[in-house]
Coordinates of C-alpha atoms (C1' of nucleotides) in Angstrom, one line a residue:
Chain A
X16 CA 198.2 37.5 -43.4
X17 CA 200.6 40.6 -42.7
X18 CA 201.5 42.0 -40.0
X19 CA 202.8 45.4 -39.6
X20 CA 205.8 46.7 -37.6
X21 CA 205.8 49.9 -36.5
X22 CA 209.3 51.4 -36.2
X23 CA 209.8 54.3 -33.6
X24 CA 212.9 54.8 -31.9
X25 CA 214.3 51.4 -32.9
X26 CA 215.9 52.2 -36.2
X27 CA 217.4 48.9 -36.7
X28 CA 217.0 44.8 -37.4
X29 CA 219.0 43.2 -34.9
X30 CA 217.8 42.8 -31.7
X31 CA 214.4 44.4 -32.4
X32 CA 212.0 42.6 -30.7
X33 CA 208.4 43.4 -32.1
X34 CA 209.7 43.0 -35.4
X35 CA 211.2 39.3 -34.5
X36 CA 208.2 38.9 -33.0
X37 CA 206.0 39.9 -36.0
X38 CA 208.4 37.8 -38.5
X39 CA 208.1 35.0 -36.0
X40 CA 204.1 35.7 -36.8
X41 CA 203.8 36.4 -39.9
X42 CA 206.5 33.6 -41.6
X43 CA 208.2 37.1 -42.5
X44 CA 205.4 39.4 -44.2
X45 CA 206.0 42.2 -42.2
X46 CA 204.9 45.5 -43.2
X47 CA 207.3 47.3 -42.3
X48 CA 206.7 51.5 -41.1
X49 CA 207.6 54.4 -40.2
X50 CA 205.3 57.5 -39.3
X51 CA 205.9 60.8 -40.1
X52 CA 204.1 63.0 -37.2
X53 CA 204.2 66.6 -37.4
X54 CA 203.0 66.4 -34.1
X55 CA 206.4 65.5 -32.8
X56 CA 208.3 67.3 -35.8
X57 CA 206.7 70.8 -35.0
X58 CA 206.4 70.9 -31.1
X59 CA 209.3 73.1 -31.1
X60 CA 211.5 71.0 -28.9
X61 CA 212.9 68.8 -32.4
X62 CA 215.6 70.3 -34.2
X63 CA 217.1 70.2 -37.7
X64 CA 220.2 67.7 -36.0
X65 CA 217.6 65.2 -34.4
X66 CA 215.4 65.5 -37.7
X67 CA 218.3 65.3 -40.0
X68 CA 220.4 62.6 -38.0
X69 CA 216.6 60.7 -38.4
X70 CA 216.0 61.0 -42.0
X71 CA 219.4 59.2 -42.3
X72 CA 218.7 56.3 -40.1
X73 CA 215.5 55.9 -42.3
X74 CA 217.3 55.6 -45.4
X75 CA 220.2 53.1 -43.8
X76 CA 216.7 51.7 -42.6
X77 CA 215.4 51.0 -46.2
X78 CA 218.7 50.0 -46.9
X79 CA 218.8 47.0 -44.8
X80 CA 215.3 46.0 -45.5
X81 CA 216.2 46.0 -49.2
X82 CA 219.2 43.6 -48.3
X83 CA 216.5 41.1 -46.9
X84 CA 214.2 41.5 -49.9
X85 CA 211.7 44.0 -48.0
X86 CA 211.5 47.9 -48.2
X87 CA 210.6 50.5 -45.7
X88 CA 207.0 51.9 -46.3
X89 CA 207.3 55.8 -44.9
X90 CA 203.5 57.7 -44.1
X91 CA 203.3 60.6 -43.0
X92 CA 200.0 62.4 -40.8
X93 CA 198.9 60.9 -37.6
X94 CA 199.8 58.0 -36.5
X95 CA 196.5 56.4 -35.4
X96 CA 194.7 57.6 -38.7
X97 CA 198.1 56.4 -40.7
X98 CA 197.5 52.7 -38.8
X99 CA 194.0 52.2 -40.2
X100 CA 194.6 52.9 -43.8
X101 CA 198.0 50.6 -43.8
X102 CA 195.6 47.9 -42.4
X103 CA 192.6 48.3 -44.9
X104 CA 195.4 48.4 -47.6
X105 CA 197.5 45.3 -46.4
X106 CA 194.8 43.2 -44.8
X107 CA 197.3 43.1 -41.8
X108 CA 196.4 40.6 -38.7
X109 CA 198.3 43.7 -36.1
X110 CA 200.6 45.9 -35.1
X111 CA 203.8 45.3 -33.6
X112 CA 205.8 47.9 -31.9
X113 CA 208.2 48.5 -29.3
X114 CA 206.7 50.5 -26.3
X115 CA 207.6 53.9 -25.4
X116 CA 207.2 56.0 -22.2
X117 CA 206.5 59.2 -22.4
X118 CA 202.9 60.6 -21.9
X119 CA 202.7 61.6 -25.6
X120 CA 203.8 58.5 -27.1
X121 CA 201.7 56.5 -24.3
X122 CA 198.4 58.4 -25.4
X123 CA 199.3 57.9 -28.7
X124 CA 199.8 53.7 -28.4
X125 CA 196.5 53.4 -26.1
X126 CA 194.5 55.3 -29.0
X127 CA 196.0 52.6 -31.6
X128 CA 196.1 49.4 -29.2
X129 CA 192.3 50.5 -28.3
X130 CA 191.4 50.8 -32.1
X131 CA 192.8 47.3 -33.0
X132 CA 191.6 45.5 -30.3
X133 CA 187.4 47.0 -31.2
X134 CA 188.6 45.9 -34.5
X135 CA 189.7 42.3 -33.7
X136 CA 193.0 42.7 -34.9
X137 CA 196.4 41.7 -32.9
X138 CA 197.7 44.9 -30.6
X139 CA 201.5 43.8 -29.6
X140 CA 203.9 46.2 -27.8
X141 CA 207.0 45.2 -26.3
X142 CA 209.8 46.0 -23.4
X143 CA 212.6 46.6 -25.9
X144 CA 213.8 50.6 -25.7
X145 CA 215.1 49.9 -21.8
X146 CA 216.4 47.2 -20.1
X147 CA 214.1 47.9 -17.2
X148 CA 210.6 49.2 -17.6
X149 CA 209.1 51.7 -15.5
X150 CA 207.0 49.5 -14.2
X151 CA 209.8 46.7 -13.5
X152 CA 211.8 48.8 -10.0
X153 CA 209.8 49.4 -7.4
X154 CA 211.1 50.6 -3.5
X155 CA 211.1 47.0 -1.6
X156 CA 209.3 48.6 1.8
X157 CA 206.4 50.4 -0.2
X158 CA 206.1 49.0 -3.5
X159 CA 206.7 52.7 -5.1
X160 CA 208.8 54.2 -7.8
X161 CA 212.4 55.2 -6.7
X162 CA 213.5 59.1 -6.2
X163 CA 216.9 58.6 -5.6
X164 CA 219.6 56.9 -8.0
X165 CA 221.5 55.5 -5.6
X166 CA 218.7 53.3 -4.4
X167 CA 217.6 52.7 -8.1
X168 CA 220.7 51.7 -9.3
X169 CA 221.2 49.0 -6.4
X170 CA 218.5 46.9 -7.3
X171 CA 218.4 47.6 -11.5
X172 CA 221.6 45.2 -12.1
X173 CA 220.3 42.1 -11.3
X174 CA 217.1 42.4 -13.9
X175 CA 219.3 44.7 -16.3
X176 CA 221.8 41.6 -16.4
X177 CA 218.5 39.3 -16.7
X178 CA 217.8 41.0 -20.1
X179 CA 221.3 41.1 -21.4
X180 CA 220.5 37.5 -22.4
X181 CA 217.7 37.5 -23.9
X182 CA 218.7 38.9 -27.3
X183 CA 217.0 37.8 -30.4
X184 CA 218.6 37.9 -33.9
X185 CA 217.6 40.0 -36.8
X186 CA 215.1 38.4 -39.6
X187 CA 217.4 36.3 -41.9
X188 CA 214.8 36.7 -44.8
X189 CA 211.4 39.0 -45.2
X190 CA 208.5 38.7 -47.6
X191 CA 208.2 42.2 -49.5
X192 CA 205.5 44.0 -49.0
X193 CA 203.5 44.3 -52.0
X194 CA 204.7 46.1 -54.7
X195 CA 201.7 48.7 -55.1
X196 CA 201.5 49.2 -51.7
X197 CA 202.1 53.1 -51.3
X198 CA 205.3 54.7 -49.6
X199 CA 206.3 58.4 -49.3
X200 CA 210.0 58.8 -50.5
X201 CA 211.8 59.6 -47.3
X202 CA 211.9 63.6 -47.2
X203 CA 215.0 66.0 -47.4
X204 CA 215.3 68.2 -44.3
X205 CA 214.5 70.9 -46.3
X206 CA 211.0 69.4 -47.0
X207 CA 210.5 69.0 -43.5
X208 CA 210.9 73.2 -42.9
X209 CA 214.3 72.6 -41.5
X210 CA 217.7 74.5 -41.9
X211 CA 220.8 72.5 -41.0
X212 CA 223.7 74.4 -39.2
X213 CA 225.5 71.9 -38.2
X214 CA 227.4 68.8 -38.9
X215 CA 225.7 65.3 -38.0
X216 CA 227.4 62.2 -37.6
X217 CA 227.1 59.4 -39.9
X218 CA 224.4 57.1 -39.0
X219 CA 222.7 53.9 -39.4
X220 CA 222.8 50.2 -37.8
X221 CA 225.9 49.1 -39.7
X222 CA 227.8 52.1 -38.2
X223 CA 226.2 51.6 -34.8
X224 CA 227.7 48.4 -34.6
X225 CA 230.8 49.5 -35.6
X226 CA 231.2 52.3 -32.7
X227 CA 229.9 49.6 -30.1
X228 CA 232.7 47.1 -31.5
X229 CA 235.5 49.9 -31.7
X230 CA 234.1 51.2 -27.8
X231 CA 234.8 47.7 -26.8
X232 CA 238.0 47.0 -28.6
X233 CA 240.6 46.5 -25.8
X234 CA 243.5 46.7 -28.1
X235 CA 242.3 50.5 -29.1
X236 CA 243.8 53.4 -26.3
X237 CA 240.3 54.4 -25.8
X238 CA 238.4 52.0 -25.3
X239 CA 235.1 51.2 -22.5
X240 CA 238.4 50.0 -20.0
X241 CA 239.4 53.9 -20.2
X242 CA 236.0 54.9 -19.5
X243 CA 236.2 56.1 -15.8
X244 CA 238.7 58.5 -16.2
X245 CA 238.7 59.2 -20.3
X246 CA 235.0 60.0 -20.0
X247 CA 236.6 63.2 -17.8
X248 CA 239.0 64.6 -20.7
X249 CA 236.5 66.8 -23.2
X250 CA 239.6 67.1 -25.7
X251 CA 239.6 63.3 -25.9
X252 CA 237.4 60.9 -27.5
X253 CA 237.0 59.1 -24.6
X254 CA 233.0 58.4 -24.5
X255 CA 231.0 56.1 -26.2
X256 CA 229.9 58.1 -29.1
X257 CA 226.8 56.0 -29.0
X258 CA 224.4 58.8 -27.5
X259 CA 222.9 59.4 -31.0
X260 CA 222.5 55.4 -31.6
X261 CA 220.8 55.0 -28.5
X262 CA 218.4 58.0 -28.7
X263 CA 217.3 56.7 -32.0
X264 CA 217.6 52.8 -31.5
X265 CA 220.3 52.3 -34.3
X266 CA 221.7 50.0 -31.3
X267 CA 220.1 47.6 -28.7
X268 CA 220.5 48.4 -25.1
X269 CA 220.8 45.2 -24.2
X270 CA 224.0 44.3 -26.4
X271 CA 225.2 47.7 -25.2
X272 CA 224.4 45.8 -21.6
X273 CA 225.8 42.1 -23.2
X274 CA 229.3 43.5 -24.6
X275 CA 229.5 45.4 -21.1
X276 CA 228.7 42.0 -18.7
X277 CA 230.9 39.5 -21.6
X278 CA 234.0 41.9 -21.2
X279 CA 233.6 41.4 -17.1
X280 CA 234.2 37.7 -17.3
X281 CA 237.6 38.4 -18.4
X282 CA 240.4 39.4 -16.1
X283 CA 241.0 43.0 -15.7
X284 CA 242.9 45.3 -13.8
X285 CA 240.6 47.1 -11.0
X286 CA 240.9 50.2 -13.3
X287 CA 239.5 48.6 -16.2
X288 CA 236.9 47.1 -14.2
X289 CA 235.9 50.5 -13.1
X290 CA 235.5 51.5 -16.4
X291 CA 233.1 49.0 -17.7
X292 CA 231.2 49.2 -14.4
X293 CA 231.0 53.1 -14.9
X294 CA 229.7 52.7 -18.3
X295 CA 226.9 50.0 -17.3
X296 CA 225.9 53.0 -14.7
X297 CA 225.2 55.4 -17.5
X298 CA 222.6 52.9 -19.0
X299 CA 221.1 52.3 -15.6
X300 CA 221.0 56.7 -15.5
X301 CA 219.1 56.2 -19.0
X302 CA 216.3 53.7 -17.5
X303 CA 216.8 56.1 -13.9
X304 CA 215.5 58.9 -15.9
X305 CA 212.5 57.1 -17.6
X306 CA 211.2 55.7 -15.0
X307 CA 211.2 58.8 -13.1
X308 CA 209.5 61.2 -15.3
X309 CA 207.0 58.6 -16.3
X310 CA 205.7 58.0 -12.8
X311 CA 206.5 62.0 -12.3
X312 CA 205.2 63.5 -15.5
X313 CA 205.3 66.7 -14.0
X314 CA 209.3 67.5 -14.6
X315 CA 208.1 67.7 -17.9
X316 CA 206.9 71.0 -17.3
X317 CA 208.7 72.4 -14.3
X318 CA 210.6 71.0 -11.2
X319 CA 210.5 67.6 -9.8
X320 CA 210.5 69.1 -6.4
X321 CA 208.1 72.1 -6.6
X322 CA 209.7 74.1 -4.3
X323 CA 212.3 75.1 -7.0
X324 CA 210.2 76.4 -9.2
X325 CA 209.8 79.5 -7.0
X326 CA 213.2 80.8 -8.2
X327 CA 213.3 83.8 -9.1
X328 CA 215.1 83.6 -12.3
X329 CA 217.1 86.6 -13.9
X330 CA 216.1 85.3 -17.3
X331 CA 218.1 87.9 -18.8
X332 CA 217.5 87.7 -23.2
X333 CA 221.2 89.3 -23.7
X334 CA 222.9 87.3 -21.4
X335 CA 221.2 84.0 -22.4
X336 CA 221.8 84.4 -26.4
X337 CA 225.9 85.0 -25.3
X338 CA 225.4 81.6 -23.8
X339 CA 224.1 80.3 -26.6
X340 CA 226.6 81.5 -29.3
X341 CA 229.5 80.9 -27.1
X342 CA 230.4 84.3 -25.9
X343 CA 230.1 84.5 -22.3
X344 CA 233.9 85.1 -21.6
X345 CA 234.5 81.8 -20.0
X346 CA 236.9 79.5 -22.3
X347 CA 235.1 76.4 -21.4
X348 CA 231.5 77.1 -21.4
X349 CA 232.0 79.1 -24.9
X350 CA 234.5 76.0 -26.1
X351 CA 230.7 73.9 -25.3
X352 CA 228.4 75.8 -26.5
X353 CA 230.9 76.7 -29.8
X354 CA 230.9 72.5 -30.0
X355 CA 227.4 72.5 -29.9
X356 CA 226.4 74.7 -32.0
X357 CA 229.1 73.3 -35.1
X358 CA 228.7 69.9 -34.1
X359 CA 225.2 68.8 -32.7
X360 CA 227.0 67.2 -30.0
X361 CA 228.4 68.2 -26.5
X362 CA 231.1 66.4 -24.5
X363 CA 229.3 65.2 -21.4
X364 CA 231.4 67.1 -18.9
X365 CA 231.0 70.2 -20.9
X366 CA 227.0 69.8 -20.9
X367 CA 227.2 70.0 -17.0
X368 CA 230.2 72.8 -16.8
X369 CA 227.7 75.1 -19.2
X370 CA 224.2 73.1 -17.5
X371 CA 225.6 74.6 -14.0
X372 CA 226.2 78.5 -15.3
X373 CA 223.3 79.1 -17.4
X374 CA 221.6 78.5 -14.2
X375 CA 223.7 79.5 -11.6
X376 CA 226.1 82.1 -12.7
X377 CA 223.2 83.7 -14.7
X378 CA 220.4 82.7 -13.0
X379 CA 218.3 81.7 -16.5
X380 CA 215.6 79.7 -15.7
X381 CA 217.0 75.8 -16.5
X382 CA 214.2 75.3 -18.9
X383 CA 215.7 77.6 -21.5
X384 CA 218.7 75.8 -21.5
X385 CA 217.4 72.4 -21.5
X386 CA 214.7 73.7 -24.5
X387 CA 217.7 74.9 -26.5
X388 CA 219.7 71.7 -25.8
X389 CA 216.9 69.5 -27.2
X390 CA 216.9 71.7 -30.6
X391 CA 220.5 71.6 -30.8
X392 CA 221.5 68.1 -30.0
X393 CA 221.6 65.6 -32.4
X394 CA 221.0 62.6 -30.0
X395 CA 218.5 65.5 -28.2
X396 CA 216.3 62.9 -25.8
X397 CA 213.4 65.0 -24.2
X398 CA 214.3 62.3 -21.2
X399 CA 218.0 62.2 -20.6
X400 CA 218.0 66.1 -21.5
X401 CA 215.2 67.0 -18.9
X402 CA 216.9 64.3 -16.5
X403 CA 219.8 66.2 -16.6
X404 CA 219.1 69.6 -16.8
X405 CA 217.4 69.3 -13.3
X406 CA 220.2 67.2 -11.9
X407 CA 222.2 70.5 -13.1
X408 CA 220.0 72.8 -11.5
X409 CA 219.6 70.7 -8.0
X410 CA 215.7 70.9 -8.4
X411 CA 215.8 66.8 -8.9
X412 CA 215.1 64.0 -6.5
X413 CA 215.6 64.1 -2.7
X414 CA 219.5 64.6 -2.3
X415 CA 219.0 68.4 -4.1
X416 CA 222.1 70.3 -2.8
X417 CA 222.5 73.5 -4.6
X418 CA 225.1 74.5 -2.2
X419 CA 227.3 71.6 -3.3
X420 CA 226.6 71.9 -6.7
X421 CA 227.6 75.6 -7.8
X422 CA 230.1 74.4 -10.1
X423 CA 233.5 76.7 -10.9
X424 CA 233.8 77.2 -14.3
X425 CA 237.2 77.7 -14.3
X426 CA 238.4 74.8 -11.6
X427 CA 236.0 72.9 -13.6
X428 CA 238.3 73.8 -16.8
X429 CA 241.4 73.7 -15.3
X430 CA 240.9 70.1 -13.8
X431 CA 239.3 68.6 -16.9
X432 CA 240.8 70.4 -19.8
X433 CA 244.1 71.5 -18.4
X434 CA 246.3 72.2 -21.0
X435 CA 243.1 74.3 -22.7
X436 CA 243.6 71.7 -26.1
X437 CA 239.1 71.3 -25.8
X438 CA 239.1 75.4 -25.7
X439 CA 241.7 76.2 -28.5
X440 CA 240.1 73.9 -31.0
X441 CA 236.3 75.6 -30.5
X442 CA 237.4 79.2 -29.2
X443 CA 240.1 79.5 -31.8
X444 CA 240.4 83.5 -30.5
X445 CA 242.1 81.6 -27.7
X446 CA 244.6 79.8 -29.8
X447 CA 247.8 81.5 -28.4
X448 CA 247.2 81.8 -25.5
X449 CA 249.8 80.4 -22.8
X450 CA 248.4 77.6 -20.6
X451 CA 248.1 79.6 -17.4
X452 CA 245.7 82.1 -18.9
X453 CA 243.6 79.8 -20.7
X454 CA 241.2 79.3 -18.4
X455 CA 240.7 82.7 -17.7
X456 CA 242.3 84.9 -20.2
X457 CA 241.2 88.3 -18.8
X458 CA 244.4 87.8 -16.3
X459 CA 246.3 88.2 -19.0
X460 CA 248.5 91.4 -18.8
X461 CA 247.3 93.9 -21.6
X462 CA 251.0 93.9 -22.9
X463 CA 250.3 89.9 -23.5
X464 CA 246.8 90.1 -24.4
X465 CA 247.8 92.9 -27.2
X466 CA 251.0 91.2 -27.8
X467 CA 248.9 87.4 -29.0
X468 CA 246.3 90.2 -30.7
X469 CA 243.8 88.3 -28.2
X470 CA 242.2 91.6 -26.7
X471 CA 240.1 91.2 -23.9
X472 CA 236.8 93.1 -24.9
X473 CA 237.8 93.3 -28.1
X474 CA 238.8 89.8 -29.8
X475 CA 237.3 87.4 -27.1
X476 CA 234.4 89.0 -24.5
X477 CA 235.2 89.7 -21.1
X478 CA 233.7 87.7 -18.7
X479 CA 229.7 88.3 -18.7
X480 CA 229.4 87.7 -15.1
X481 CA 232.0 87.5 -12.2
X482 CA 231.4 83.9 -10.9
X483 CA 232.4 84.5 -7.1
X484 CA 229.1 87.1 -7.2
X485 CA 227.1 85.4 -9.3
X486 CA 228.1 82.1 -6.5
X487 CA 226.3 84.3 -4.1
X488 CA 223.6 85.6 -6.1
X489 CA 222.4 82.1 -6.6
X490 CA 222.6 80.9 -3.2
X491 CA 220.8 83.7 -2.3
X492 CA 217.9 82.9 -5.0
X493 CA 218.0 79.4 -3.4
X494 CA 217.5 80.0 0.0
X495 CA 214.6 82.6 -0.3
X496 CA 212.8 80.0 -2.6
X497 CA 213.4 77.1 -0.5
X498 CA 212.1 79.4 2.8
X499 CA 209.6 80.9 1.3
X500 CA 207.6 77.8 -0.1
X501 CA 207.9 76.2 3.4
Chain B
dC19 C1' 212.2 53.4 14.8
dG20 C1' 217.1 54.4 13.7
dC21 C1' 220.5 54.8 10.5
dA22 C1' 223.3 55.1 6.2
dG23 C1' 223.9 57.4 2.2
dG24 C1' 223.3 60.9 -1.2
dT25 C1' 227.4 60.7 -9.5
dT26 C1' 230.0 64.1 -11.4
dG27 C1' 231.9 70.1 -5.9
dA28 C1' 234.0 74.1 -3.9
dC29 C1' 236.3 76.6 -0.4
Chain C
dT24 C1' 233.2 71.8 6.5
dC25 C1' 229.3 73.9 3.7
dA26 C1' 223.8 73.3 6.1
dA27 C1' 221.2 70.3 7.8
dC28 C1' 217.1 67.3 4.3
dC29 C1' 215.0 63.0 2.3
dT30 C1' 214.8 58.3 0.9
dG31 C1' 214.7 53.6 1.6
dC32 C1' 215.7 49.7 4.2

DNA sequence: CGCAGGTTGAC
DNA sequence: TCAACCTGC
């Protein structure tokens, strides 16, 4: 008998573990699926990139399948409903997926497991999306779910490492599902009600694999042994590129993890160590951040810490849509938002430099940013983006500071993109301007400014907000809000 | 209980 | 130093 996959967020073969597991059970008559769910496509957080950047994974999807004499079989409705008439049609044994953590997609999976099991069929879900479940880190005193990275990250290594072992190889052969068995053609965006803006990477497994192999190429200039400090430089491509890979599961975490612990066996110079070490903490962030919204399913919705959601936010509608189209004055939050908005992508750096003055310099409530990050992005993760917008706006785990954390705009621009190359290729206004304006071009003298034809006011906006007021306008909002909800 | 530490900073 | 808090052992 069959047994159905269901794909998610694991858009691959390799290193997929329900669907070894259900070619391991099946002597490789996997049904394999993919679900269509307008309640996911229509909840107003999914954009055209994420959508788009999907539909191509799908195809790449069908693509690989084909190569091992299967095909992809797409549905589209709800997922539960979806599940029961693939198993009347196939006579499938189960469903195999890979589990998921979020409250929707937990609610969802329950409903289905709970159906299959009345039915006496085989209900499989496995850890494969994380290297440590949510349920797999708890505090060593009190047996309960960590707040604070730091204390996380100390313990996740040793069971990350664990799991960077235990890979399993992609199906060498599958049994094709049979040939009237019904599948949607996978839609155009357009289909789907969405309008593409922007450009999306090219995506899919095989390319996947290539960015992990070029990230850990040690004869490249930027590779994972540049990480610590490259990661710094928005201007350079010194990241992993594999945001979009990993949001959608084009790439295994664990060989992320498995190239990462294989290239720290080798000798290195302390710098290059730091690198790879630096880059294994970003995954630990990723499994940071899911375990703590889903024992804290809450920051969904608001603060972690509830005593930040008295803020009295500004949430000024003029202000907020010149942050979003790049025209708030500052060269380095417009060069970010500019990026964003062409590319479906922002550099990390940049995310926090224009995360910390949406909400501090213009007091916009962080939920507007991080909502209009999500329909932007095209590796948009409700987790990482959520995790992140509330690390931005201090409102997140136990070690808060928002007095720290008022970031500069323009020391944050001068130390990371000092030359202004990251500014001049988005905010092309900017072009000719002289290094030591860059950063802040309404210093220029008007002789200069008309001299470039880079008017202040005129060709690029003056600065929306001065940033040593708005400093002190939001420490102000932050101390009545943390005294008042005493 | 006491104590160390708290991703990414700014002034 | 800011200002002075919470986690986790």
């Amino acid at each position: 008998m069959p047994v159905i996959c269901w794909f998610r967020r694991d858009l691959r073969l390799t290193d997929h573990r329900a669907l070894y597991a259900a070619a391991e059970a099946s002597a490789g008559a996997v049904i394999p699926v993919f679900i269509l769910d307008d309640a996911i496509l229509h909840d107003g957080y999914v954009g055209a990139a994420l959508t788009a950047v999907t539909l191509a994974m799908l195809e790449a999807l069908n693509h690989d399948l084909q190569q091992l004499g299967s095909r992809l079989i797409v549905r589209h409705g709800q997922p539960l409903a979806e599940l029961q008439r693939l198993v009347s049609e196939t006579h499938a044994s189960g469903v195999y997926w890979n589990r998921d953590y979020l409250p929707y997609a937990i609610k969802r999976d329950t409903a289905v497991k709970q159906w299959l099991r009345e039915q006496g069929l085989q209900a499989h879900s496995f850890h494969d999306s994380v290297l440590v479940e949510p349920e797999g880190l708890k505090t060593k005193t009190e047996q309960k779910p960590y707040l604070v990275y730091g204390s996380y990250v100390k313990r996740w290594s040793e069971l990350a490492y664990h799991q960077a072992e235990q890979l399993v190889p992609a199906p060498s052969k599958l049994v094709a599902p049979p040939s009237d068995l019904a599948s949607l053609p996978i839609p155009a965006l357009a289909d789907l009600g969405f309008d593409l803006q922007q450009t999306i990477p090219q995506v899919g497994e095989a390319l996947a694999q290539q960015r992990l192999a070029q990230f850990f190429d040690r004869r490249r200039e930027l590779s994972v042994l540049k990480y610590a400090e490259a990661r710094e430089v928005p201007a350079e491509a010194g990241t992993s590129q594999l945001s979009v890979d990993l949001r959608m599961g084009t790439i295994s975490i664990r060989q992320c993890l498995k190239q990462a612990v294989d290239l720290l066996t080798e000798p290195l110079t302390a710098e290059q160590r730091q690198g790879v070490d630096t880059w294994i903490k970003e995954l630990a962030w990723r499994d940071y951040y899911t375990q703590l919204i889903y024992h804290n399913p809450h920051m969904l919705n608001g603060s972690l810490d509830p005593r930040y959601d008295q803020i009295e936010w500004r949430n000024d509608p003029t202000e907020f849509a010149a942050w979003q189209q790049g025209q708030t004055g500052y060269p380095i939050v417009d060069a970010g938002q500019r990026q964003l908005n062409q590319m479906a992508w922002m550099h990390n750096r940049v995310r926090m430099i224009s995360a910390s003055f949406l909400i501090k310099d213009l007091l916009i409530d962080w939920r507007w940013g991080e909502r209009y990050f999500m329909r932007k992005l095209c590796d948009a993760d409700i987790t990482a983006n959520n995790g992140g917008w509330q690390w931005a706006a201090g409102s997140s785990g136990p070690s808060a500071q928002p007095y720290f954390r008022i970031f500069n705009p323009i020391a944050q621009s001068k130390k990371h993109d000092p030359h202004g190359q990251y500014i001049r290729r988005f905010v092309p206004e900017l072009a000719n301007v002289p290094d030591r304006y860059i950063h802040e071009p309404w210093t220029m003298p008007p002789a200069l400014q008309a001299h470039l034809g880079c008017v202040i006011g005129r060709d690029y906006p003056a600065p929306i907000v001065d940033h040593g007021l708005a400093r002190e306008r939001a420490l102000n909002a932050y101390r009545t809000a943390l005294q008042t909800s005493e």
